[in-house]
Short mmCIF file of C-alpha atoms in Angstrom, two decimals:
data_model
loop_
_atom_site.label_atom_id
_atom_site.label_comp_id
_atom_site.label_asym_id
_atom_site.label_seq_id
_atom_site.Cartn_x
_atom_site.Cartn_y
_atom_site.Cartn_z
CA MET R 1 40.13 -42.77 4.20
CA ASP R 2 39.18 -45.95 2.39
CA LEU R 3 37.22 -44.24 -0.40
CA PHE R 4 37.00 -40.61 -1.46
CA ILE R 5 34.45 -39.31 -3.98
CA GLU R 6 35.07 -35.84 -5.41
CA ASN R 7 33.14 -33.42 -7.61
CA ALA R 8 29.75 -35.00 -6.95
CA PHE R 9 26.40 -33.27 -7.52
CA ILE R 10 24.68 -34.47 -4.36
CA PHE R 11 20.97 -35.11 -3.81
CA ASP R 12 20.82 -35.90 -0.10
CA GLY R 13 17.61 -37.98 -0.21
CA LEU R 14 15.62 -35.59 1.99
CA GLY R 15 14.23 -33.54 -0.89
CA ASN R 16 16.64 -30.64 -0.38
CA SER R 17 18.22 -28.74 -3.28
CA PRO R 18 21.30 -30.46 -4.69
CA PHE R 19 24.82 -29.21 -3.90
CA LYS R 20 28.34 -29.90 -5.12
CA ALA R 21 30.66 -31.57 -2.60
CA ASN R 22 33.15 -34.35 -1.88
CA ILE R 23 32.42 -37.42 0.24
CA GLY R 24 34.79 -39.41 2.42
CA ILE R 25 34.11 -43.02 3.40
CA GLN R 26 35.81 -45.08 6.11
CA LYS R 27 34.90 -48.77 6.29
CA ASP R 28 31.07 -48.87 5.88
CA LYS R 29 30.23 -45.27 6.89
CA ILE R 30 30.19 -41.78 5.39
CA ILE R 31 32.58 -39.76 7.59
CA TYR R 32 32.96 -36.54 5.61
CA ILE R 33 30.86 -34.29 3.35
CA GLY R 34 32.39 -30.99 2.25
CA LYS R 35 34.74 -29.10 -0.04
CA GLU R 36 38.09 -30.35 1.27
CA LYS R 37 40.14 -33.07 -0.39
CA PHE R 38 41.76 -36.02 1.35
CA ARG R 39 44.05 -38.90 0.50
CA ALA R 40 42.33 -42.27 0.22
CA THR R 41 43.01 -45.86 -0.77
CA LYS R 42 40.46 -45.53 -3.58
CA LYS R 43 39.16 -42.46 -5.36
CA ILE R 44 36.21 -41.76 -7.63
CA ASN R 45 35.98 -38.57 -9.67
CA ALA R 46 32.22 -38.14 -10.01
CA LYS R 47 32.71 -35.41 -12.66
CA GLU R 48 29.58 -33.61 -11.45
CA LEU R 49 27.41 -36.66 -12.02
CA VAL R 50 24.38 -37.09 -9.74
CA LEU R 51 25.15 -38.76 -6.41
CA THR R 52 22.29 -40.05 -4.26
CA PRO R 53 21.69 -42.50 -1.42
CA GLY R 54 21.30 -46.11 -2.58
CA PHE R 55 17.81 -46.82 -3.87
CA ILE R 56 15.46 -48.85 -1.64
CA ASP R 57 13.18 -51.35 -3.37
CA THR R 58 10.09 -51.25 -1.16
CA HIS R 59 8.42 -54.25 -2.75
CA SER R 60 10.66 -57.17 -3.60
CA HIS R 61 10.24 -60.94 -3.86
CA SER R 62 13.85 -62.11 -3.58
CA ASP R 63 13.20 -64.34 -0.56
CA PHE R 64 14.37 -67.45 -2.45
CA THR R 65 16.27 -66.20 -5.53
CA ILE R 66 18.75 -64.28 -3.36
CA LEU R 67 19.84 -67.63 -1.90
CA ALA R 68 20.06 -69.28 -5.32
CA ASP R 69 22.15 -66.43 -6.78
CA PRO R 70 23.18 -63.68 -4.32
CA ASN R 71 24.70 -61.45 -7.03
CA ALA R 72 21.29 -59.78 -7.54
CA GLU R 73 22.44 -58.37 -10.88
CA GLY R 74 19.06 -57.05 -12.01
CA LYS R 75 18.67 -55.05 -8.82
CA ILE R 76 22.13 -53.66 -8.13
CA THR R 77 22.68 -52.53 -11.73
CA GLN R 78 19.63 -50.28 -11.44
CA GLY R 79 20.96 -48.68 -8.25
CA ILE R 80 19.10 -50.74 -5.65
CA THR R 81 21.17 -51.27 -2.49
CA THR R 82 18.40 -52.41 -0.13
CA GLU R 83 15.30 -54.56 -0.65
CA ILE R 84 12.15 -55.02 1.45
CA ASN R 85 11.14 -58.65 0.94
CA GLY R 86 8.41 -60.89 2.35
CA ASN R 87 5.63 -59.16 0.45
CA CYS R 88 2.14 -60.24 -0.66
CA GLY R 89 1.82 -62.68 2.24
CA ILE R 90 4.86 -64.80 1.30
CA SER R 91 8.17 -64.70 3.17
CA GLY R 92 11.21 -66.93 3.60
CA PHE R 93 10.11 -68.04 7.07
CA PRO R 94 8.60 -69.67 9.01
CA MET R 95 8.30 -72.66 6.67
CA LEU R 96 6.03 -74.99 8.61
CA GLY R 97 3.09 -77.29 7.91
CA GLU R 98 1.23 -76.68 4.65
CA ALA R 99 3.17 -73.45 4.10
CA PHE R 100 6.33 -75.56 3.93
CA GLU R 101 4.77 -78.09 1.55
CA ARG R 102 3.50 -75.35 -0.79
CA ARG R 103 6.98 -73.86 -1.26
CA LEU R 104 8.87 -77.09 -1.99
CA PRO R 105 8.50 -77.06 -5.82
CA GLU R 106 9.85 -73.49 -5.99
CA LEU R 107 12.82 -74.33 -3.79
CA LYS R 108 13.56 -77.39 -5.91
CA SER R 109 13.47 -75.33 -9.12
CA LEU R 110 16.12 -73.02 -7.60
CA GLY R 111 18.32 -75.87 -6.38
CA LEU R 112 17.70 -75.02 -2.71
CA SER R 113 17.46 -77.41 0.23
CA PRO R 114 14.44 -76.73 2.46
CA TRP R 115 14.50 -75.13 5.91
CA ASN R 116 11.90 -74.37 8.59
CA THR R 117 12.83 -71.66 11.06
CA CYS R 118 13.77 -68.00 11.00
CA GLN R 119 17.16 -68.82 12.51
CA GLU R 120 17.91 -71.32 9.73
CA TYR R 121 16.90 -68.80 7.07
CA ILE R 122 19.06 -66.01 8.51
CA LYS R 123 22.02 -68.41 8.66
CA LEU R 124 21.49 -69.29 4.96
CA LEU R 125 21.27 -65.60 4.01
CA LYS R 126 24.47 -64.71 5.82
CA LYS R 127 26.27 -67.65 4.25
CA ALA R 128 25.08 -66.56 0.77
CA LYS R 129 26.50 -63.01 1.28
CA PRO R 130 24.03 -61.08 -0.89
CA ALA R 131 25.22 -58.13 -2.94
CA ILE R 132 22.48 -55.93 -1.48
CA ASN R 133 20.98 -55.31 1.95
CA PHE R 134 18.11 -57.63 2.85
CA ALA R 135 15.17 -56.54 5.01
CA THR R 136 11.86 -58.37 5.18
CA MET R 137 8.22 -58.41 6.17
CA LEU R 138 6.61 -61.55 7.55
CA GLY R 139 4.10 -63.20 5.23
CA HIS R 140 0.61 -63.79 6.63
CA GLY R 141 0.39 -66.73 4.20
CA ASN R 142 3.26 -68.38 6.06
CA LEU R 143 1.42 -67.98 9.36
CA ARG R 144 -1.99 -69.12 8.15
CA GLY R 145 -0.53 -71.90 6.02
CA ALA R 146 1.41 -73.22 9.00
CA VAL R 147 -1.42 -73.00 11.55
CA VAL R 148 -4.73 -73.22 9.64
CA GLY R 149 -3.59 -74.56 6.27
CA TYR R 150 -4.98 -73.73 2.84
CA LYS R 151 -8.61 -74.40 3.73
CA ASP R 152 -11.46 -71.96 3.14
CA VAL R 153 -12.43 -71.75 6.82
CA LYS R 154 -12.71 -69.08 9.46
CA SER R 155 -9.76 -69.26 11.84
CA ARG R 156 -10.59 -70.12 15.43
CA LYS R 157 -9.51 -68.03 18.39
CA LYS R 158 -6.81 -70.49 19.44
CA GLU R 159 -5.44 -70.52 15.87
CA ILE R 160 -5.29 -66.73 15.78
CA ASN R 161 -3.48 -66.75 19.12
CA LYS R 162 -0.98 -69.29 17.77
CA MET R 163 -0.41 -67.16 14.65
CA LYS R 164 0.00 -64.10 16.84
CA GLU R 165 2.66 -65.80 18.99
CA LEU R 166 4.56 -66.85 15.86
CA LEU R 167 4.32 -63.29 14.54
CA LYS R 168 5.65 -61.79 17.79
CA THR R 169 8.59 -64.19 17.75
CA MET R 170 9.46 -63.17 14.19
CA LEU R 171 9.08 -59.45 14.96
CA SER R 172 11.72 -59.81 17.68
CA TYR R 173 14.18 -60.58 14.86
CA ASN R 174 13.70 -57.07 13.41
CA VAL R 175 11.14 -58.16 10.84
CA LYS R 176 9.58 -54.93 9.59
CA GLY R 177 5.92 -55.92 9.83
CA LEU R 178 3.19 -58.17 8.48
CA SER R 179 2.28 -58.53 4.80
CA THR R 180 -0.88 -60.02 3.30
CA GLY R 181 -1.74 -61.30 -0.15
CA LEU R 182 -5.52 -61.30 -0.02
CA ILE R 183 -6.06 -62.57 -3.56
CA TYR R 184 -3.81 -65.60 -3.01
CA PRO R 185 -4.35 -68.72 -0.93
CA PRO R 186 -4.35 -68.95 2.03
CA GLY R 187 -4.76 -65.19 2.59
CA ILE R 188 -7.84 -65.10 0.39
CA PHE R 189 -9.63 -67.25 3.01
CA ALA R 190 -8.87 -64.92 5.93
CA ASP R 191 -11.52 -62.46 7.09
CA THR R 192 -10.92 -58.87 8.20
CA GLU R 193 -11.25 -59.78 11.87
CA GLU R 194 -8.32 -62.21 11.63
CA ILE R 195 -6.07 -59.61 10.01
CA ILE R 196 -6.98 -56.95 12.59
CA GLU R 197 -6.18 -59.29 15.48
CA LEU R 198 -2.79 -60.16 14.02
CA ALA R 199 -2.05 -56.53 13.12
CA LYS R 200 -2.58 -55.49 16.74
CA ALA R 201 0.58 -57.46 17.59
CA LEU R 202 2.58 -55.06 15.40
CA ARG R 203 1.97 -52.07 17.64
CA GLN R 204 4.50 -52.87 20.39
CA PHE R 205 7.19 -53.54 17.76
CA LYS R 206 6.38 -50.37 15.74
CA GLY R 207 5.71 -52.67 12.78
CA ILE R 208 3.86 -51.80 9.58
CA TYR R 209 1.03 -53.63 7.82
CA THR R 210 1.52 -54.01 4.05
CA THR R 211 -1.09 -55.52 1.79
CA HIS R 212 -1.78 -56.83 -1.66
CA MET R 213 -5.39 -55.83 -1.19
CA ARG R 214 -8.37 -58.14 -1.59
CA SER R 215 -9.12 -56.50 -4.94
CA GLU R 216 -7.29 -54.11 -7.25
CA GLY R 217 -10.09 -53.96 -9.79
CA ASP R 218 -13.85 -54.40 -9.53
CA ARG R 219 -13.90 -54.30 -5.72
CA VAL R 220 -10.90 -52.04 -5.16
CA ILE R 221 -12.77 -49.35 -3.19
CA GLY R 222 -14.11 -51.88 -0.70
CA ALA R 223 -10.64 -53.43 -0.44
CA LEU R 224 -9.11 -50.03 0.29
CA GLU R 225 -11.72 -49.37 2.98
CA GLU R 226 -10.83 -52.72 4.56
CA THR R 227 -7.15 -51.74 4.58
CA ILE R 228 -7.89 -48.42 6.27
CA LEU R 229 -10.12 -50.16 8.83
CA ILE R 230 -7.27 -52.53 9.72
CA GLY R 231 -4.94 -49.59 10.29
CA LYS R 232 -7.56 -47.76 12.37
CA LYS R 233 -8.53 -50.72 14.56
CA ALA R 234 -4.97 -51.95 15.10
CA LYS R 235 -3.61 -48.38 15.46
CA ILE R 236 -0.70 -49.03 13.13
CA PRO R 237 0.62 -47.59 9.84
CA VAL R 238 -0.57 -49.33 6.65
CA HIS R 239 1.09 -49.61 3.27
CA ILE R 240 -0.66 -50.50 0.01
CA SER R 241 1.41 -52.77 -2.21
CA HIS R 242 1.60 -51.86 -5.93
CA ILE R 243 -1.43 -49.56 -5.77
CA LYS R 244 -3.46 -49.66 -8.99
CA THR R 245 -6.85 -49.65 -10.71
CA SER R 246 -6.81 -52.86 -12.70
CA GLY R 247 -9.07 -53.37 -15.72
CA ARG R 248 -10.35 -50.63 -18.05
CA ASP R 249 -13.78 -50.57 -16.39
CA ASN R 250 -12.08 -49.54 -13.13
CA TRP R 251 -9.77 -46.80 -14.36
CA TRP R 252 -12.24 -44.08 -13.39
CA LYS R 253 -11.92 -45.07 -9.73
CA ILE R 254 -8.45 -43.57 -9.29
CA ASP R 255 -9.66 -40.15 -8.11
CA VAL R 256 -12.03 -41.78 -5.61
CA ILE R 257 -9.19 -43.95 -4.28
CA LEU R 258 -6.78 -41.03 -3.90
CA LYS R 259 -9.48 -39.00 -2.10
CA ILE R 260 -10.26 -41.86 0.31
CA ILE R 261 -6.56 -42.13 1.15
CA LYS R 262 -6.19 -38.38 1.65
CA ASP R 263 -9.27 -38.24 3.89
CA ALA R 264 -7.93 -41.11 6.00
CA GLN R 265 -4.52 -39.44 6.29
CA ASN R 266 -6.22 -36.22 7.40
CA LYS R 267 -7.88 -38.25 10.18
CA GLY R 268 -4.48 -39.38 11.44
CA ILE R 269 -4.17 -42.81 9.80
CA GLN R 270 -0.67 -43.35 8.40
CA ILE R 271 -0.98 -44.63 4.82
CA THR R 272 1.79 -45.09 2.28
CA ALA R 273 2.00 -47.10 -0.94
CA ASP R 274 4.36 -48.35 -3.62
CA ARG R 275 4.12 -48.85 -7.36
CA TYR R 276 6.30 -50.00 -10.25
CA PRO R 277 6.46 -47.60 -13.24
CA TYR R 278 4.71 -49.87 -15.77
CA ILE R 279 1.09 -50.42 -16.81
CA ALA R 280 1.36 -54.21 -16.82
CA SER R 281 1.38 -56.41 -13.70
CA GLN R 282 2.67 -59.94 -13.18
CA THR R 283 1.33 -62.78 -11.07
CA ASP R 284 0.52 -66.49 -11.17
CA LEU R 285 -1.95 -67.74 -13.77
CA ASP R 286 -4.03 -69.54 -11.15
CA ALA R 287 -4.61 -66.22 -9.37
CA PHE R 288 -7.16 -65.42 -12.09
CA LEU R 289 -9.24 -68.49 -11.23
CA PRO R 290 -12.19 -68.41 -8.76
CA SER R 291 -11.12 -68.87 -5.11
CA TRP R 292 -12.93 -72.20 -4.65
CA ILE R 293 -10.66 -73.78 -7.25
CA ILE R 294 -7.44 -72.82 -5.45
CA GLU R 295 -8.34 -74.15 -2.00
CA GLY R 296 -6.23 -76.89 -0.43
CA SER R 297 -2.93 -78.47 -1.46
CA ARG R 298 -1.36 -78.44 -4.92
CA GLU R 299 -2.62 -81.99 -5.36
CA ASP R 300 -6.17 -80.92 -4.43
CA ILE R 301 -6.12 -78.11 -7.00
CA ILE R 302 -4.67 -80.31 -9.74
CA GLU R 303 -7.33 -82.97 -9.16
CA ARG R 304 -9.98 -80.26 -9.34
CA LEU R 305 -8.57 -78.98 -12.65
CA LYS R 306 -8.93 -82.48 -14.13
CA ASN R 307 -12.67 -82.51 -13.36
CA LYS R 308 -14.94 -82.07 -16.39
CA ASN R 309 -17.52 -79.98 -14.50
CA VAL R 310 -14.82 -77.68 -13.14
CA ARG R 311 -13.51 -77.16 -16.66
CA LEU R 312 -16.99 -76.25 -17.86
CA LYS R 313 -17.23 -73.62 -15.13
CA ILE R 314 -13.81 -72.21 -16.08
CA LYS R 315 -14.93 -72.16 -19.72
CA LYS R 316 -17.96 -70.08 -18.74
CA TYR R 317 -15.67 -67.80 -16.73
CA PHE R 318 -13.39 -67.19 -19.73
CA LYS R 319 -16.35 -66.52 -22.02
CA GLU R 320 -17.71 -63.96 -19.57
CA ARG R 321 -14.37 -62.11 -19.58
CA GLY R 322 -14.06 -62.24 -23.37
CA GLU R 323 -11.29 -62.19 -25.97
CA ASP R 324 -9.82 -58.93 -24.67
CA PHE R 325 -9.00 -60.73 -21.43
CA LEU R 326 -7.18 -63.54 -23.27
CA ASN R 327 -5.19 -60.97 -25.24
CA SER R 328 -4.26 -59.08 -22.06
CA LEU R 329 -2.38 -62.09 -20.61
CA LEU R 330 1.22 -62.72 -21.67
CA ILE R 331 2.76 -66.00 -20.49
CA SER R 332 6.05 -65.21 -18.76
CA ASP R 333 7.23 -68.34 -16.92
CA ILE R 334 6.29 -72.01 -17.35
CA ALA R 335 7.79 -74.77 -15.20
CA SER R 336 6.93 -77.51 -17.72
CA ASP R 337 9.44 -78.11 -20.53
CA LYS R 338 6.57 -79.28 -22.72
CA TYR R 339 5.15 -75.75 -22.87
CA LYS R 340 8.38 -73.68 -22.67
CA SER R 341 8.06 -72.47 -26.27
CA LEU R 342 4.92 -70.54 -25.29
CA GLU R 343 6.79 -68.16 -22.98
CA GLY R 344 6.50 -64.62 -24.29
CA LYS R 345 3.21 -65.25 -26.11
CA ARG R 346 -0.25 -63.84 -25.38
CA LEU R 347 -2.88 -66.34 -24.31
CA GLY R 348 -5.08 -65.02 -27.12
CA GLU R 349 -2.41 -66.01 -29.68
CA ILE R 350 -2.52 -69.61 -28.49
CA VAL R 351 -6.19 -70.32 -27.76
CA THR R 352 -9.74 -69.23 -28.50
CA LEU R 353 -12.50 -68.68 -25.95
CA GLU R 354 -13.78 -72.14 -26.86
CA ASN R 355 -10.62 -74.03 -25.85
CA ALA R 356 -9.08 -71.56 -23.33
CA ALA R 357 -10.30 -73.50 -20.28
CA GLN R 358 -9.02 -76.86 -21.57
CA PHE R 359 -5.62 -75.39 -22.41
CA THR R 360 -5.27 -73.45 -19.16
CA CYS R 361 -6.14 -76.45 -16.99
CA ASP R 362 -3.70 -78.71 -18.88
CA LEU R 363 -0.96 -76.08 -18.68
CA LEU R 364 -1.38 -75.65 -14.93
CA ILE R 365 -1.47 -79.41 -14.34
CA HIS R 366 1.68 -80.16 -16.34
CA SER R 367 3.50 -77.21 -14.69
CA ASN R 368 2.50 -78.15 -11.14
CA LEU R 369 0.63 -74.79 -11.02
CA MET R 370 3.90 -72.89 -11.63
CA VAL R 371 2.88 -70.59 -14.49
CA GLY R 372 3.53 -66.83 -14.45
CA VAL R 373 1.60 -64.31 -16.53
CA ILE R 374 1.94 -60.60 -17.28
CA TYR R 375 -1.38 -58.77 -17.30
CA PHE R 376 -1.84 -55.62 -19.40
CA GLY R 377 -4.76 -53.96 -17.65
CA MET R 378 -3.74 -50.53 -16.38
CA SER R 379 -3.87 -46.87 -17.40
CA GLU R 380 -0.85 -44.65 -18.13
CA GLU R 381 -2.74 -41.57 -16.94
CA ASN R 382 -3.56 -43.27 -13.63
CA LEU R 383 0.03 -44.42 -13.24
CA GLU R 384 1.24 -40.82 -13.47
CA LYS R 385 -1.32 -39.72 -10.87
CA ILE R 386 -0.13 -42.49 -8.54
CA LEU R 387 3.59 -41.75 -9.00
CA SER R 388 2.92 -38.08 -8.27
CA GLN R 389 1.58 -38.74 -4.76
CA PRO R 390 4.08 -37.72 -2.05
CA TYR R 391 3.49 -40.95 -0.08
CA VAL R 392 4.06 -43.34 -3.02
CA MET R 393 7.43 -45.09 -3.32
CA ILE R 394 8.86 -47.33 -6.03
CA GLY R 395 8.93 -51.11 -5.76
CA THR R 396 9.96 -53.56 -8.47
CA ASP R 397 7.50 -56.27 -7.34
CA SER R 398 10.19 -58.61 -8.62
CA SER R 399 12.74 -61.10 -7.38
CA ALA R 400 16.46 -60.53 -7.81
CA ARG R 401 17.63 -62.28 -10.97
CA CYS R 402 20.80 -62.40 -13.04
CA THR R 403 21.57 -62.39 -16.76
CA SER R 404 22.94 -65.93 -16.49
CA GLY R 405 22.64 -68.88 -14.17
CA ILE R 406 19.73 -70.49 -12.36
CA THR R 407 17.65 -67.32 -11.95
CA ARG R 408 17.66 -66.55 -15.67
CA ASN R 409 14.54 -68.35 -16.82
CA GLY R 410 11.34 -67.51 -18.64
CA LYS R 411 10.41 -64.03 -19.79
CA PRO R 412 9.65 -62.20 -16.55
CA HIS R 413 8.41 -58.63 -16.23
CA PRO R 414 11.11 -56.09 -17.21
CA ARG R 415 10.55 -54.26 -13.91
CA GLY R 416 13.11 -56.61 -12.31
CA PHE R 417 15.89 -54.92 -14.31
CA GLY R 418 14.46 -51.51 -15.17
CA SER R 419 12.09 -49.98 -12.60
CA PHE R 420 14.25 -47.30 -10.98
CA PRO R 421 16.05 -45.97 -14.09
CA ARG R 422 12.66 -45.98 -15.87
CA PHE R 423 11.09 -43.94 -13.06
CA ILE R 424 13.91 -41.38 -13.17
CA LYS R 425 14.31 -41.19 -16.95
CA LYS R 426 10.74 -41.43 -18.27
CA TYR R 427 8.69 -39.87 -15.52
CA ILE R 428 11.08 -37.35 -13.94
CA LEU R 429 13.70 -36.21 -16.46
CA ASP R 430 11.52 -36.54 -19.60
CA LYS R 431 7.97 -35.91 -18.37
CA GLY R 432 8.83 -33.66 -15.44
CA LEU R 433 6.28 -35.30 -13.16
CA LEU R 434 8.28 -34.19 -10.09
CA LYS R 435 11.50 -32.37 -9.31
CA LEU R 436 14.46 -34.75 -9.26
CA GLU R 437 15.15 -34.05 -5.57
CA GLU R 438 11.57 -35.09 -4.69
CA ALA R 439 11.85 -38.22 -6.85
CA ILE R 440 15.07 -39.20 -5.07
CA ARG R 441 13.38 -38.66 -1.68
CA LYS R 442 10.66 -41.15 -2.71
CA ILE R 443 13.20 -43.89 -3.42
CA THR R 444 15.61 -43.28 -0.52
CA SER R 445 14.72 -41.54 2.76
CA LEU R 446 10.94 -42.06 2.49
CA PRO R 447 11.17 -45.88 2.31
CA ALA R 448 13.95 -45.91 4.92
CA ARG R 449 11.70 -44.02 7.34
CA THR R 450 8.56 -45.99 6.44
CA PHE R 451 10.21 -49.38 6.96
CA ARG R 452 12.53 -48.38 9.82
CA ILE R 453 15.77 -48.91 7.89
CA GLU R 454 18.19 -47.16 10.22
CA LYS R 455 20.99 -44.89 9.03
CA ARG R 456 20.29 -45.48 5.35
CA GLY R 457 18.46 -43.51 2.69
CA VAL R 458 20.24 -40.21 3.36
CA ILE R 459 23.66 -38.81 2.43
CA LYS R 460 24.79 -37.82 5.90
CA GLU R 461 27.90 -38.18 8.04
CA GLY R 462 27.60 -41.24 10.26
CA TYR R 463 25.20 -43.01 7.88
CA PHE R 464 26.02 -46.22 6.02
CA ALA R 465 27.77 -45.66 2.72
CA ASP R 466 25.06 -46.94 0.36
CA ILE R 467 25.50 -44.67 -2.65
CA VAL R 468 24.49 -44.43 -6.31
CA ILE R 469 26.22 -42.23 -8.88
CA PHE R 470 24.43 -41.87 -12.22
CA ASP R 471 24.62 -39.83 -15.40
CA PRO R 472 21.28 -38.05 -15.97
CA ALA R 473 22.09 -37.77 -19.68
CA GLU R 474 22.47 -41.56 -20.00
CA ILE R 475 20.23 -43.17 -17.39
CA GLU R 476 17.67 -45.44 -19.05
CA ASP R 477 15.95 -48.78 -18.62
CA ARG R 478 16.75 -51.24 -21.40
CA ALA R 479 14.73 -54.25 -20.27
CA THR R 480 11.65 -54.97 -22.37
CA PHE R 481 8.87 -57.56 -22.34
CA GLU R 482 10.68 -59.29 -25.21
CA LYS R 483 14.15 -58.96 -23.62
CA PRO R 484 13.58 -58.63 -19.85
CA PHE R 485 17.18 -59.42 -18.85
CA ASN R 486 18.70 -56.32 -20.47
CA VAL R 487 20.70 -54.34 -17.89
CA SER R 488 19.90 -50.64 -17.42
CA LYS R 489 22.43 -48.03 -18.46
CA GLY R 490 23.63 -44.77 -16.94
CA ILE R 491 24.20 -46.16 -13.42
CA LYS R 492 27.95 -45.53 -13.20
CA TYR R 493 28.74 -46.51 -9.61
CA VAL R 494 26.93 -48.37 -6.86
CA ILE R 495 28.47 -48.54 -3.39
CA VAL R 496 27.10 -50.89 -0.74
CA ASN R 497 28.30 -50.48 2.85
CA GLY R 498 31.43 -48.73 1.59
CA GLU R 499 32.41 -51.29 -1.09
CA ILE R 500 32.14 -50.56 -4.83
CA ALA R 501 29.72 -53.08 -6.33
CA VAL R 502 29.30 -51.35 -9.70
CA LEU R 503 32.29 -49.56 -11.22
CA GLU R 504 31.88 -47.49 -14.39
CA GLY R 505 28.70 -49.40 -15.22
CA SER R 506 30.04 -52.93 -14.64
CA MET R 507 29.66 -55.22 -11.65
CA THR R 508 32.84 -55.73 -9.63
CA GLY R 509 31.72 -59.00 -8.03
CA LYS R 510 31.80 -57.44 -4.55
CA ARG R 511 28.94 -58.71 -2.41
CA ASN R 512 28.82 -56.48 0.64
CA GLY R 513 25.12 -56.44 1.49
CA ARG R 514 23.93 -56.86 5.05
CA VAL R 515 21.17 -59.05 6.42
CA LEU R 516 19.09 -56.49 8.33
CA LEU R 517 17.68 -59.07 10.75
#
């Protein structure tokens, strides 16, 4: 055998009771589970630590950072061995038309040369040799941006047909489904009919529809009903990205939302969801602006932000939302060197309601719209209700970053380094929200089944050797909003396709991930 693990306390990923056994690995597969001992090139004495399948990050945004730095330190050190990328309507391909133009500043900031096609992207991924397995959705924003552009118009039948043909071509490459970001351009301009027509193309490929819904706050119930309608009309499974009730005035809606989902499931509609274990979200600052401001190209938006009348309207908007809104926004990433010192500060610390619009417009202009913010607008009680649902998985909603190099910039959300240990430590081991075997099922076999990740997510002979070994007495997230690049602790070993990527808590430098396309 190439690798033999003995004295492990095994949680198989299926929700079964744990058992003590040894595991034998040959090349990239598990070939033995039992009590016998064998000779092997490498051995690990698990000392009765917890052994599980590798964790699957169901909501990742590593489409570009994984090319810039394939070590994926923040992910693999928290036990993640597989990511589902291409979420919220944005994927690494196709990069055509206005969709291509919109991504250029981000690629430049990561030192990447542009590409256009799926084939080019896969070639780049394989050349990069990522440390973790890479699966992806196809972003609706890529399709609409390429065919219709970033205009607030209803797509025509011939445009929908063109998007559908592009989608079918991408699905033939083992893309897992279609994702939408219906609060971001150009997805925000698409009507329900367009999404249903595109989603129908998923059926023959057994694809899934995932969505950053049209609202997660004031109009969240209507947005959820739209999502269910899409699943019903297209006859496909649907998945709600980072399910939440955003804004204090909407916290009461959680029980209504959970009931609507349960009722739909009882009627035969397949609905799943993911969530990160934090009560703060992260997105782009311009996502908080009215949709008419963010129509068109970057240049169009920037020109609009310079307009005096537009600034007066934004000023009115800020005043309507009040000081609490300013204090709920923490600036995480700024592309402009001029404003870099403001990273990590609340908007309310920097401005008043009187000058918030002026400052925000100037900041977005000087940063070429590339400003990230963390929004503190969720309820801890609601989070626990969400995490308790049997159909909810864990997703970081973060790109793969490292503690040094080109991907270490700004003060991003700590979820990129801490989500999975935080879920296990805080919500399972400390709060007892679920049994540990059920928690492990939600981060291994459930996402593998939901996203058609074959022969992963379960400790079973013949399955790929993606394995995590952790110490339940030590596991803990260490990343904070002040220090988001702190690596988690307690993850002792991470094995990806049979190779040890984390050994006794430290990265080995082995990059043995597979491109699942």
